[in-house]
Coordinates of C-alpha atoms in Angstrom, one line a residue:
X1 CA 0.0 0.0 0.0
X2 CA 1.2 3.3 -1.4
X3 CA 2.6 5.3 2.3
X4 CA 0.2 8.5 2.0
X5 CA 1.3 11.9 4.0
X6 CA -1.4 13.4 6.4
X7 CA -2.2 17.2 7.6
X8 CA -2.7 17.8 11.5
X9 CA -6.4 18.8 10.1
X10 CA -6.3 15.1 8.7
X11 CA -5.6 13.3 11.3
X12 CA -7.3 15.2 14.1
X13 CA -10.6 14.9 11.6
X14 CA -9.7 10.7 11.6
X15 CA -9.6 10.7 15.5
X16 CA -12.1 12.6 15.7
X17 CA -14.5 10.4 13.3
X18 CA -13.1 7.3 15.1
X19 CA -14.5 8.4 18.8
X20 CA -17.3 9.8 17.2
X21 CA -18.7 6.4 16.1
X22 CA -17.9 5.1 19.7
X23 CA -15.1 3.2 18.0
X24 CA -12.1 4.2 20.4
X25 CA -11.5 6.9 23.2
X26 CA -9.7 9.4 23.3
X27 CA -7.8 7.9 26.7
X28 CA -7.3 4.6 24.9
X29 CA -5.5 6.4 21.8
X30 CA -3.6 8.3 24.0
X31 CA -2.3 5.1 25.8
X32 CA -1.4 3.4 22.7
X33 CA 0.2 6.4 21.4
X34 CA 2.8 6.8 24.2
X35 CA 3.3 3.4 25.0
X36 CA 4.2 3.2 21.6
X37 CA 6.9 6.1 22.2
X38 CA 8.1 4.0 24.9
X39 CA 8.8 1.0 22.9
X40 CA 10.3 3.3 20.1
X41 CA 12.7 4.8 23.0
X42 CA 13.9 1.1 24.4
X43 CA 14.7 -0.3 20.7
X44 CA 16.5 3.1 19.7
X45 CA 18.4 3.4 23.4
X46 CA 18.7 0.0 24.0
X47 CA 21.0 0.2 28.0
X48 CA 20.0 3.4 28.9
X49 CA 17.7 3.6 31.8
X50 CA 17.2 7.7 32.3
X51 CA 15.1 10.5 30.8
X52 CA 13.3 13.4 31.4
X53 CA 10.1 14.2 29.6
X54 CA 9.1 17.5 28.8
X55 CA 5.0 17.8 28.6
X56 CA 2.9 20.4 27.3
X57 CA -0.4 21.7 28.0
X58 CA -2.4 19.8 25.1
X59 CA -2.5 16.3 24.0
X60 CA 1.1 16.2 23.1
X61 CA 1.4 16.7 26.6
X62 CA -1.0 14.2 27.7
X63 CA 1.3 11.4 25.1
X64 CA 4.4 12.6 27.4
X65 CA 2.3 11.8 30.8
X66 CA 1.7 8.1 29.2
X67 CA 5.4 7.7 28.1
X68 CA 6.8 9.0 31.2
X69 CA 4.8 6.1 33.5
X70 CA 5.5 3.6 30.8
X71 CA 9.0 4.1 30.8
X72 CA 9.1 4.4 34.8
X73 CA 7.0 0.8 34.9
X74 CA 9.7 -0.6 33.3
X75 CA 12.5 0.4 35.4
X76 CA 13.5 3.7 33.7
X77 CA 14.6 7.0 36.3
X78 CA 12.0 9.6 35.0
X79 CA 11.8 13.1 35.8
X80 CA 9.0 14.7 34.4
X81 CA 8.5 18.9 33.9
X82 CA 5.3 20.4 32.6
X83 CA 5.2 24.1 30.8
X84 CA 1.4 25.4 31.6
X85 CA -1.3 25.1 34.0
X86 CA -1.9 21.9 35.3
X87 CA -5.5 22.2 36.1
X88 CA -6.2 23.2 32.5
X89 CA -5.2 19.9 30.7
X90 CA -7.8 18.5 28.4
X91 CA -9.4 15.7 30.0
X92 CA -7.6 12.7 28.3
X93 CA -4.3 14.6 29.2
X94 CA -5.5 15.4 33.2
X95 CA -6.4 11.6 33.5
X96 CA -2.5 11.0 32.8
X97 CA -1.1 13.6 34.2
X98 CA -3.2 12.0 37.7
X99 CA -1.5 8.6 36.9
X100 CA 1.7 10.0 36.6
X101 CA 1.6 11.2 40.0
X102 CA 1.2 7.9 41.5
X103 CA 4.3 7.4 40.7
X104 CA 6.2 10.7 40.2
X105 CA 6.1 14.6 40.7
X106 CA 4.7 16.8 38.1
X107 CA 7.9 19.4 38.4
X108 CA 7.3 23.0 36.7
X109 CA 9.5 24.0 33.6
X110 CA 11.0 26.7 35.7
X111 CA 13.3 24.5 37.7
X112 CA 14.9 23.8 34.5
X113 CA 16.2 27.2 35.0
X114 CA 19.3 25.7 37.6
X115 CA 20.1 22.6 34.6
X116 CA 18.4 19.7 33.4
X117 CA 18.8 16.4 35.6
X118 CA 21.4 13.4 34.4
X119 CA 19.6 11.7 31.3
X120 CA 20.5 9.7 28.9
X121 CA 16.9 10.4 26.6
X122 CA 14.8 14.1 26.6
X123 CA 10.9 13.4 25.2
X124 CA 10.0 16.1 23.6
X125 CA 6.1 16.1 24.0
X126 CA 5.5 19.7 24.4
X127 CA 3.3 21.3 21.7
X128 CA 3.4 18.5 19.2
X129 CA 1.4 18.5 15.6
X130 CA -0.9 21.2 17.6
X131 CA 1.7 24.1 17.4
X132 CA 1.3 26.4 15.2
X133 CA 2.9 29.5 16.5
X134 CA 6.6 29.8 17.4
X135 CA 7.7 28.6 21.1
X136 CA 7.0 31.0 23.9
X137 CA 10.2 32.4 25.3
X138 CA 10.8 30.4 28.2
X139 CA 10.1 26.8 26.2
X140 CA 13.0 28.4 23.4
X141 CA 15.5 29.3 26.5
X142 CA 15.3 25.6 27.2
X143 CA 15.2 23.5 23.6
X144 CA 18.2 26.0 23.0
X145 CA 20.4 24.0 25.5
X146 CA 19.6 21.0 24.8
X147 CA 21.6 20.6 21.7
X148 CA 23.7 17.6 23.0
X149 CA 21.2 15.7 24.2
X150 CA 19.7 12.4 22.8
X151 CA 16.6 13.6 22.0
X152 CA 13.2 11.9 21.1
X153 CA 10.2 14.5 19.9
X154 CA 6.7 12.6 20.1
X155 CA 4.9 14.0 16.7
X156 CA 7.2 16.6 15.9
X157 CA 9.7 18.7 17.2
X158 CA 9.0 21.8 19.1
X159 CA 9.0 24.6 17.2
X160 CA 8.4 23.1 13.9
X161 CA 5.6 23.2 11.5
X162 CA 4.0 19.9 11.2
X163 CA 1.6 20.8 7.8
X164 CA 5.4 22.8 5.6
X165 CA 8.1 21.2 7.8
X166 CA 9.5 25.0 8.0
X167 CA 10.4 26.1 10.9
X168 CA 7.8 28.5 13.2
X169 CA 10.5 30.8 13.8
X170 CA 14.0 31.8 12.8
X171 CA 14.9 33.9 15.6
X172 CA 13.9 30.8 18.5
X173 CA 14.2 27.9 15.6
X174 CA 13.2 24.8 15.9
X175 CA 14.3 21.5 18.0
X176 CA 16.9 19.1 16.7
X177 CA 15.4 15.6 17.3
X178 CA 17.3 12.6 16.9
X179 CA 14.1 10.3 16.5
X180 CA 10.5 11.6 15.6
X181 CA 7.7 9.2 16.5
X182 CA 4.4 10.2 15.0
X183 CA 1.6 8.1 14.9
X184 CA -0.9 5.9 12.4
X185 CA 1.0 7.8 9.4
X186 CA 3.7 10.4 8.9
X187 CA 2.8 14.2 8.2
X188 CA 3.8 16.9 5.5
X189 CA 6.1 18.5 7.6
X190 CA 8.5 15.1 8.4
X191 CA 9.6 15.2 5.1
X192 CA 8.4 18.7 3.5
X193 CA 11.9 21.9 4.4
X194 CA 13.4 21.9 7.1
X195 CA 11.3 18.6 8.3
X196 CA 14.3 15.6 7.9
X197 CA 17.2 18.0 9.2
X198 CA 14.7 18.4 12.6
X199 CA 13.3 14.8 12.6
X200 CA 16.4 12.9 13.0
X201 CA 14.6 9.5 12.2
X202 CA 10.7 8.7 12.1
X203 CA 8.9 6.1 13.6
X204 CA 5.6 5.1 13.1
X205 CA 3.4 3.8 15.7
X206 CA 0.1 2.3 14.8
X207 CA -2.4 3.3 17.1
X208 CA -5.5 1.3 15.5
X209 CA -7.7 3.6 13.5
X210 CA -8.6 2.7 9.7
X211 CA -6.4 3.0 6.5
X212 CA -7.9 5.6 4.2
X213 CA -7.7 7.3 0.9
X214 CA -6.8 10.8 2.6
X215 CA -3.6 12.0 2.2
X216 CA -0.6 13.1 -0.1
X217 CA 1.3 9.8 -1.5
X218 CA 4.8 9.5 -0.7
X219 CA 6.6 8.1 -3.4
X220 CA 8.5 4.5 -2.6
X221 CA 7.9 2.7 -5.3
X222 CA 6.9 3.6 -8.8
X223 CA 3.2 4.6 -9.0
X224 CA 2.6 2.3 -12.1
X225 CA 3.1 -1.2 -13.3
X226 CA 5.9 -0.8 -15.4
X227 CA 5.7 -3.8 -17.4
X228 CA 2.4 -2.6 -18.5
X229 CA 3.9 -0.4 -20.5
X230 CA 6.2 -2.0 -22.7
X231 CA 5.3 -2.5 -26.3
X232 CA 6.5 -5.0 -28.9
X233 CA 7.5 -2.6 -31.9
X234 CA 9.7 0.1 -31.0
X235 CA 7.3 2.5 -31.8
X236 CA 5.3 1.0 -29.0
X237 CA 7.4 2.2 -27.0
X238 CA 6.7 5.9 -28.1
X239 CA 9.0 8.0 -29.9
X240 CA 10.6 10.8 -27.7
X241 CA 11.9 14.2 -29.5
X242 CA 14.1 16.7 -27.5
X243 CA 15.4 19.6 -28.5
X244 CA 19.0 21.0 -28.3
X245 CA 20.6 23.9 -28.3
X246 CA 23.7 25.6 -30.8
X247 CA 27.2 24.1 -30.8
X248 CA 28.9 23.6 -27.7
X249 CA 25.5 23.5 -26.2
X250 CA 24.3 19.9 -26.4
X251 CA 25.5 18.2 -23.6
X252 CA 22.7 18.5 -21.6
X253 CA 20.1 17.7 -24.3
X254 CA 22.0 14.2 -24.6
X255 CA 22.5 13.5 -21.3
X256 CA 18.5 13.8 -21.3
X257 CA 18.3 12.2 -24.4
X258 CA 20.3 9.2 -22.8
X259 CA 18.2 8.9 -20.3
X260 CA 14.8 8.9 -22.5
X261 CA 16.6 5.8 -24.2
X262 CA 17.3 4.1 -21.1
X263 CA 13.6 4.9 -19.3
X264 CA 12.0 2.4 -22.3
X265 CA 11.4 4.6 -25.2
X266 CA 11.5 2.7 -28.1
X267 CA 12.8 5.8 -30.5
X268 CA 14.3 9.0 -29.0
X269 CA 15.6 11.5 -31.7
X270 CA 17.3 14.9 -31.1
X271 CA 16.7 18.3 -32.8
X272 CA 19.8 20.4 -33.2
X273 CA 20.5 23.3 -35.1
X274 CA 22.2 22.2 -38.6
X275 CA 25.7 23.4 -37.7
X276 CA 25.2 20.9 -34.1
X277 CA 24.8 18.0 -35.9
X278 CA 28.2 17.1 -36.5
X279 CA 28.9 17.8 -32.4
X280 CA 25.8 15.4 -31.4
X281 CA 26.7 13.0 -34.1
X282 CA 30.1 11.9 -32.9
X283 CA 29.1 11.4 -29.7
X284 CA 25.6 9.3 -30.1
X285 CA 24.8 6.1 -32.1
X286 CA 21.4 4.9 -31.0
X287 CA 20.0 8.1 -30.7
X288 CA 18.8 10.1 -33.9
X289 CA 19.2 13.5 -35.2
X290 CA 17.4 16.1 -37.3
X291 CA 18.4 19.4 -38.3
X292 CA 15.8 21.9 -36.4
X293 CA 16.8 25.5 -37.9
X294 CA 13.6 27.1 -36.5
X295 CA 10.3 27.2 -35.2
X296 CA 8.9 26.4 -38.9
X297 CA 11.1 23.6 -39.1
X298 CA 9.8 21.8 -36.0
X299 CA 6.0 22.1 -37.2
X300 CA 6.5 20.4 -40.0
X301 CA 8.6 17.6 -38.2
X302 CA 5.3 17.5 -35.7
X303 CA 3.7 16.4 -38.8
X304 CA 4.1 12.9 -37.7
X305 CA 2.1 11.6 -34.6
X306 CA 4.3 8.8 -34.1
X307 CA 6.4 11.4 -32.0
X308 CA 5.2 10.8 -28.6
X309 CA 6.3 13.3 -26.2
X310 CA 8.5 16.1 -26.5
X311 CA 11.3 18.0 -24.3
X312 CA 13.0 21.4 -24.5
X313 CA 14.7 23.8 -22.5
X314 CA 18.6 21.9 -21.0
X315 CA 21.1 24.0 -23.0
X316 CA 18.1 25.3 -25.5
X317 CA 19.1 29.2 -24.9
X318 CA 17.0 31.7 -23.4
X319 CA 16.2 34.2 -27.1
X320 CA 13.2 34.3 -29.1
X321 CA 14.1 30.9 -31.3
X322 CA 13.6 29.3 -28.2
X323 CA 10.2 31.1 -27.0
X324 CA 8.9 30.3 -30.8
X325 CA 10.1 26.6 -29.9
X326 CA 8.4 26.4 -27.5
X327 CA 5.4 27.7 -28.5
X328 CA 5.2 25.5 -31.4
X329 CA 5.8 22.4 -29.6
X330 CA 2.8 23.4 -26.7
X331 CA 1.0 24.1 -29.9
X332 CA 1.4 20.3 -30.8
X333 CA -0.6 19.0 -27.4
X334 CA 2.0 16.1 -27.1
X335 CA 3.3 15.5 -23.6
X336 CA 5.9 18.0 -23.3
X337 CA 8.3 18.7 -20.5
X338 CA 9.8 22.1 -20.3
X339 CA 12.8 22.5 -18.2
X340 CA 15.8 25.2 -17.3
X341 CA 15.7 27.6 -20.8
X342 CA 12.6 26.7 -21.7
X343 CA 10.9 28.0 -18.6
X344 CA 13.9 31.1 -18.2
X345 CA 13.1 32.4 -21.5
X346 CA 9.5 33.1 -20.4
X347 CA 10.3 34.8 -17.5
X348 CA 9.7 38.5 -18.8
X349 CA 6.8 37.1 -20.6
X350 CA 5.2 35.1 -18.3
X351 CA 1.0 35.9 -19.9
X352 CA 2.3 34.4 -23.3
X353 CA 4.0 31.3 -21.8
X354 CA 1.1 30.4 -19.5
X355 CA -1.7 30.8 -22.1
X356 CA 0.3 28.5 -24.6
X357 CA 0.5 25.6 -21.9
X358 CA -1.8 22.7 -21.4
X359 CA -2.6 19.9 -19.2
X360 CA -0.2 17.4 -20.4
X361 CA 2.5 19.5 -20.3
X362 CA 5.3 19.0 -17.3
X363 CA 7.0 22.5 -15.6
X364 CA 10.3 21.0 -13.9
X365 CA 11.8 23.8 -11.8
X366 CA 14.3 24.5 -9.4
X367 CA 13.5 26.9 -7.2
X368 CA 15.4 29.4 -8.8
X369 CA 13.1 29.0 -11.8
X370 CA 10.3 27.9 -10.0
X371 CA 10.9 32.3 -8.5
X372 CA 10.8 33.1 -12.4
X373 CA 8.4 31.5 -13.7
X374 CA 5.8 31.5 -10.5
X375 CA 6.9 35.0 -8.5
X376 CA 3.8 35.1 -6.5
X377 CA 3.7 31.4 -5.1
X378 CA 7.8 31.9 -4.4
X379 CA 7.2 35.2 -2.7
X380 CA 4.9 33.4 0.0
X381 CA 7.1 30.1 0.0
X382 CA 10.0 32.4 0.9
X383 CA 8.3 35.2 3.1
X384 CA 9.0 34.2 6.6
X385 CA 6.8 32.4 8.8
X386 CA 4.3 34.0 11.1
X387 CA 2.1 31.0 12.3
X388 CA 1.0 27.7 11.3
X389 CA -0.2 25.7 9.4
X390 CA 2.7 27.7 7.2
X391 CA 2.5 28.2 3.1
X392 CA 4.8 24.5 2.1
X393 CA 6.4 23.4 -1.3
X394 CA 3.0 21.0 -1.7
X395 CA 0.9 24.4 -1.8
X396 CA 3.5 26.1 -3.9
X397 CA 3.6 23.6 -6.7
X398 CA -0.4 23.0 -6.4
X399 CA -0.4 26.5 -6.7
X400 CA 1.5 27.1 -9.4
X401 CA -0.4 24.2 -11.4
X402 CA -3.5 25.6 -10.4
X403 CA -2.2 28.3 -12.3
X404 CA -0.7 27.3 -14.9
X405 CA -3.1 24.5 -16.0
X406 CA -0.6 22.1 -16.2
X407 CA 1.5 19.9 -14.0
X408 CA 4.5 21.0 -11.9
X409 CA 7.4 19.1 -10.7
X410 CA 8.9 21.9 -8.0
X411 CA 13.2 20.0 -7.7
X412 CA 14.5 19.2 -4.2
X413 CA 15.3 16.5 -2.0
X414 CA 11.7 17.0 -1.3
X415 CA 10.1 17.3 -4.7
X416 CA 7.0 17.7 -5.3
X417 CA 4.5 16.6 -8.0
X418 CA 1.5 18.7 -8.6
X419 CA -1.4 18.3 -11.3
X420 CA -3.6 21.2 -12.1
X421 CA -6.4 19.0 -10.4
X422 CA -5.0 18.9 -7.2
X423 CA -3.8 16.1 -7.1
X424 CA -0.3 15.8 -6.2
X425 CA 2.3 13.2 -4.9
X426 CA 6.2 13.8 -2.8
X427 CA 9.1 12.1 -3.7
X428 CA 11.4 12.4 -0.5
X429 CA 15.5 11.6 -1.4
X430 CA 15.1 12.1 2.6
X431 CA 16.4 9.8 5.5
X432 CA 17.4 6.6 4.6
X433 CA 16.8 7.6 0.6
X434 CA 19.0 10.4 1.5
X435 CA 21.3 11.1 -2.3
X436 CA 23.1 14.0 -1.6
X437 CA 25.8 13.4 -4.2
X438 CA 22.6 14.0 -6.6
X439 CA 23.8 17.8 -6.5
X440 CA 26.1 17.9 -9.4
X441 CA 25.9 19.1 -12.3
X442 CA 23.8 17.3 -14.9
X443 CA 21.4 15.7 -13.1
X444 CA 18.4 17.6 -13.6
X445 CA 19.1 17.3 -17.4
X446 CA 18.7 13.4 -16.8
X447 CA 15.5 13.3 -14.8
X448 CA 13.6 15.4 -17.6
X449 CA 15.0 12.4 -19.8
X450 CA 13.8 10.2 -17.7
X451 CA 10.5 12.0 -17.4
X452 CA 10.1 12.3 -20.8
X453 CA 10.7 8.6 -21.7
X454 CA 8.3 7.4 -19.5
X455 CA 5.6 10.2 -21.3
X456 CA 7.0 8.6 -24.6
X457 CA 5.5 5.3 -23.3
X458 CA 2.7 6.4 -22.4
X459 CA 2.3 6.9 -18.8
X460 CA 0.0 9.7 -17.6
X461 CA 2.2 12.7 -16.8
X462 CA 2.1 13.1 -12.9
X463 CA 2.7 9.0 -12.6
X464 CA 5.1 9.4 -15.2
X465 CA 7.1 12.4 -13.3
X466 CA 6.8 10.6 -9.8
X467 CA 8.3 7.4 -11.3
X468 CA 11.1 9.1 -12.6
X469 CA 11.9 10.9 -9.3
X470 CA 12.2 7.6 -7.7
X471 CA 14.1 6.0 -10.6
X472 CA 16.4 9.0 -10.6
X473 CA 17.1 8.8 -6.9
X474 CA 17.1 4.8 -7.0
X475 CA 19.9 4.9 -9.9
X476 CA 21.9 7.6 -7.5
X477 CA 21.8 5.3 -4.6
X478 CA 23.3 3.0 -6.0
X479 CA 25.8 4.8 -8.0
X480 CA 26.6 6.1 -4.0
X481 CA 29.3 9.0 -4.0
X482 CA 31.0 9.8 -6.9
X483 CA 28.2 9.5 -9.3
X484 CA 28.1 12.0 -12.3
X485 CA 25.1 12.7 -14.1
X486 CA 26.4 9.9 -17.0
X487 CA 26.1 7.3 -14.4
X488 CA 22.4 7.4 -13.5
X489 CA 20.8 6.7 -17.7
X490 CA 24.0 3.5 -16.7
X491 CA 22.7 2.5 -13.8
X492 CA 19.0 2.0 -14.9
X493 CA 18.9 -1.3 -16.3
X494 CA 20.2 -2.9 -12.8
X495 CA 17.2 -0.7 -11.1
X496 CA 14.5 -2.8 -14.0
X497 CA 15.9 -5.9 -13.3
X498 CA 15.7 -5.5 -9.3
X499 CA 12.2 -4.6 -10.1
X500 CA 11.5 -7.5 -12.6
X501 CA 11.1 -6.4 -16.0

């Protein structure tokens, strides 16, 4: 089952449906919610008997209460601190702050003012997925010393926004965890900004209530049978035409052209300006070449349907050849993916650029040409955060789709894929998918190959520009350090056969 990503609003609205129907409490969840911390805690400090747990004064606070007994029931030294007034807990979280204290003293966070006790583990279970403006002073004064300890945050870090993973506040920033446990799924913000670089790890407890189509999918896997779309004549396969730009400028366009290839289109041809052909032609052999002088040139090539999707922009040039280009390939209504020039050259035009696009056509910025091409949703990604739930790269790229009537795929270890529908999907080269050695030069080149391969085959275009995100990444991780941008179109036939096709 595809892992999908949930909102605070999400899950509360889950929990809250669930006790609704009378079919859990809101004491029981809570119990199986920090118990579960507690297990997490013993398997990731296995030996280490002392912590302190820091509560707050909502739910999150309540899940501290239940890890704090469960640890002490098993032997742990606990000292417990509370920030707020104890006598205004919500219910669930006053029944376990009242069980605590059969066993231990609810201490106020103001004694943490002479140092915190001898521990080997701090729970962090003060505001939790519930925050949503930046830590009071006090609560900053002490996350900011704990920077050495082993940390644990139960939902999410203080001081981080669980729906944009940015953090609620540059000047008091955010906790550093070492292990996030969250609970029935993981949220936005674990793998959204600053969410993987405050998480630490994630673990996920399941606390009982129902699977459910709500939800952002993360991408592990590809999103579609792959064998399904294989054909048995090359041109089957689809026929993928990319576009490059004037001599000395075609590296880029064969890298992605490479790629395309290796992603399973049967044909992949190049466009080149006449006096590139020679360049492109002693460097390829299975891919073709046609001379494209001009826009009037690549009409009449579009003549034939067989071409299945198209790509421009990686070393196209940023003048008015390459805005006609465009233009005439949008004009075609073939999947087309539009990357680096193709999207720069637009950027002092962008009325003409966005009434020329359509729905099957793929944006594939960075977020420096995500800022040119989209100013407005950039200008809120970037503005700094107030309150919570922040403006996140998922409402940036929706956005920006929304917009442009077309899909967006917004670059970054946590890239996005949005569809002018709404309908949008994360690829995460986060945690233990981390592929940092992916920022080199080249590489972007290669996943609009890939994308545009997989269009050539004929897989719908957000599905298509998922897959290739975790392709490109999977291709990367197994290259490991050192990888160049050649190696990944290399790698790809390993990554097929592991996946059987």
């Amino acid at each position: 089952m595809t892992k999908r990503l949930l909102t605070s609003a999400e899950m509360s609205a889950l929990e809250r449906s669930e006790m609704q129907a009378g079919r859990v409490s809101g004491c029981a969840l809570m119990e199986r919610a920090g118990s579960g911390v507690a297990d997490a805690i013993e398997t990731a400090r296995r030996g280490r008997r002392r912590a302190v747990v820091l509560c707050g004064p909502g739910n999150n606070g309540g899940d501290g209460f239940v890890v704090a007994r469960t640890l002490a029931r098993r032997g742990w030294s606990v000292d417990l601190f509370l920030w707020g007034d104890a006598e205004r807990l919500p219910p669930d979280a006053a029944a376990n702050r009242a069980a605590w204290e059969a066993i231990g003293p609810v201490r106020p966070f103001g004694d943490l003012a002479s140092g915190l006790p001898a521990t080997d583990v701090v729970v962090d279970a003060i505001f939790g997925a519930g925050q949503t403006r930046p830590p009071p002073p006090d609560v900053a004064e002490v996350t900011g010393q704990l920077a050495a300890r082993t940390i644990v945050a139960v939902d999410i870090p203080t001081g981080l926004c669980m729906d944009s993973g940015r953090v609620l506040s540059a000047d008091r920033g955010a906790l550093r965890a070492d292990l996030t446990v969250t609970f029935h799924a993981p949220r936005l913000g674990h793998f959204l900004a600053d969410g993987p670089e405050h998480c630490g790890q994630i673990a996920c407890v399941d606390i009982g209530l129902p699977r459910g189509a709500a939800g952002v999918p993360l991408v592990e896997r590809p999103l579609v049978d792959l064998a399904k779309h294989v054909g048995g004549h090359k041109y089957d396969s689809g026929h993928a035409l990319l576009l490059s730009g004037g001599p000395g400028k075609g590296g880029a366009i064969r890298l992605a052209a490479r790629a395309a290839l290796r992603a399973g289109a049967g044909l992949v041809t190049i466009g080149c300006p006449p006096a590139a052909l020679q360049e492109s032609a002693a460097q390829l052999d299975a891919i073709m070449l046609r001379p494209v002088r001009d826009a009037d040139v690549l009409t009449e090539i579009l003549q034939d349907a067989r071409f299945s999707a198209l790509c421009l922009g990686p070393g196209l040039g940023v003048g008015e050849g390459t805005r006609a280009l465009v233009i005439t390939a949008l004009q075609a209504r073939r999947p087309t993916v539009l990357d680096a020039d193709a999207l720069t050259a637009f950027a002092e035009d962008l009325t003409t650029f966005r009434d020329a696009l359509h729905e099957d056509c793929l944006l594939t910025p960075h977020m420096g040409e995500f800022a040119r091409v989209f100013p407005e949703a950039s200008e809120r990604l970037n503005a700094p955060v107030e309150r919570g739930p922040a403006f996140s790269r998922l409402d940036a790229a929706r956005e920006a789709a929304r917009v442009a009537g077309c899909h967006v795929l917004l670059k970054g270890p946590d890239t996005v894929v949005a569809a002018p529908d709404g309908r949008a999907a994360i690829h995460a080269a986060q945690y233990e998918r981390a592929a940092p050695w992916l920022a080199t030069a080249g590489t972007g080149d290669v996943l609009a190959g890939l994308t545009t391969g997989l269009l050539a085959r004929g897989l719908p275009t957000l599905e298509a520009a998922a897959t290739a995100c975790w392709l490109h990444t999977e291709c990367a991780r197994q290259v490991g350090p050192g990888l160049i941008s050649e190696d990944i179109a290399d790698t790809l036939p390993a990554i097929y056969r592991r996946l059987g096709l």
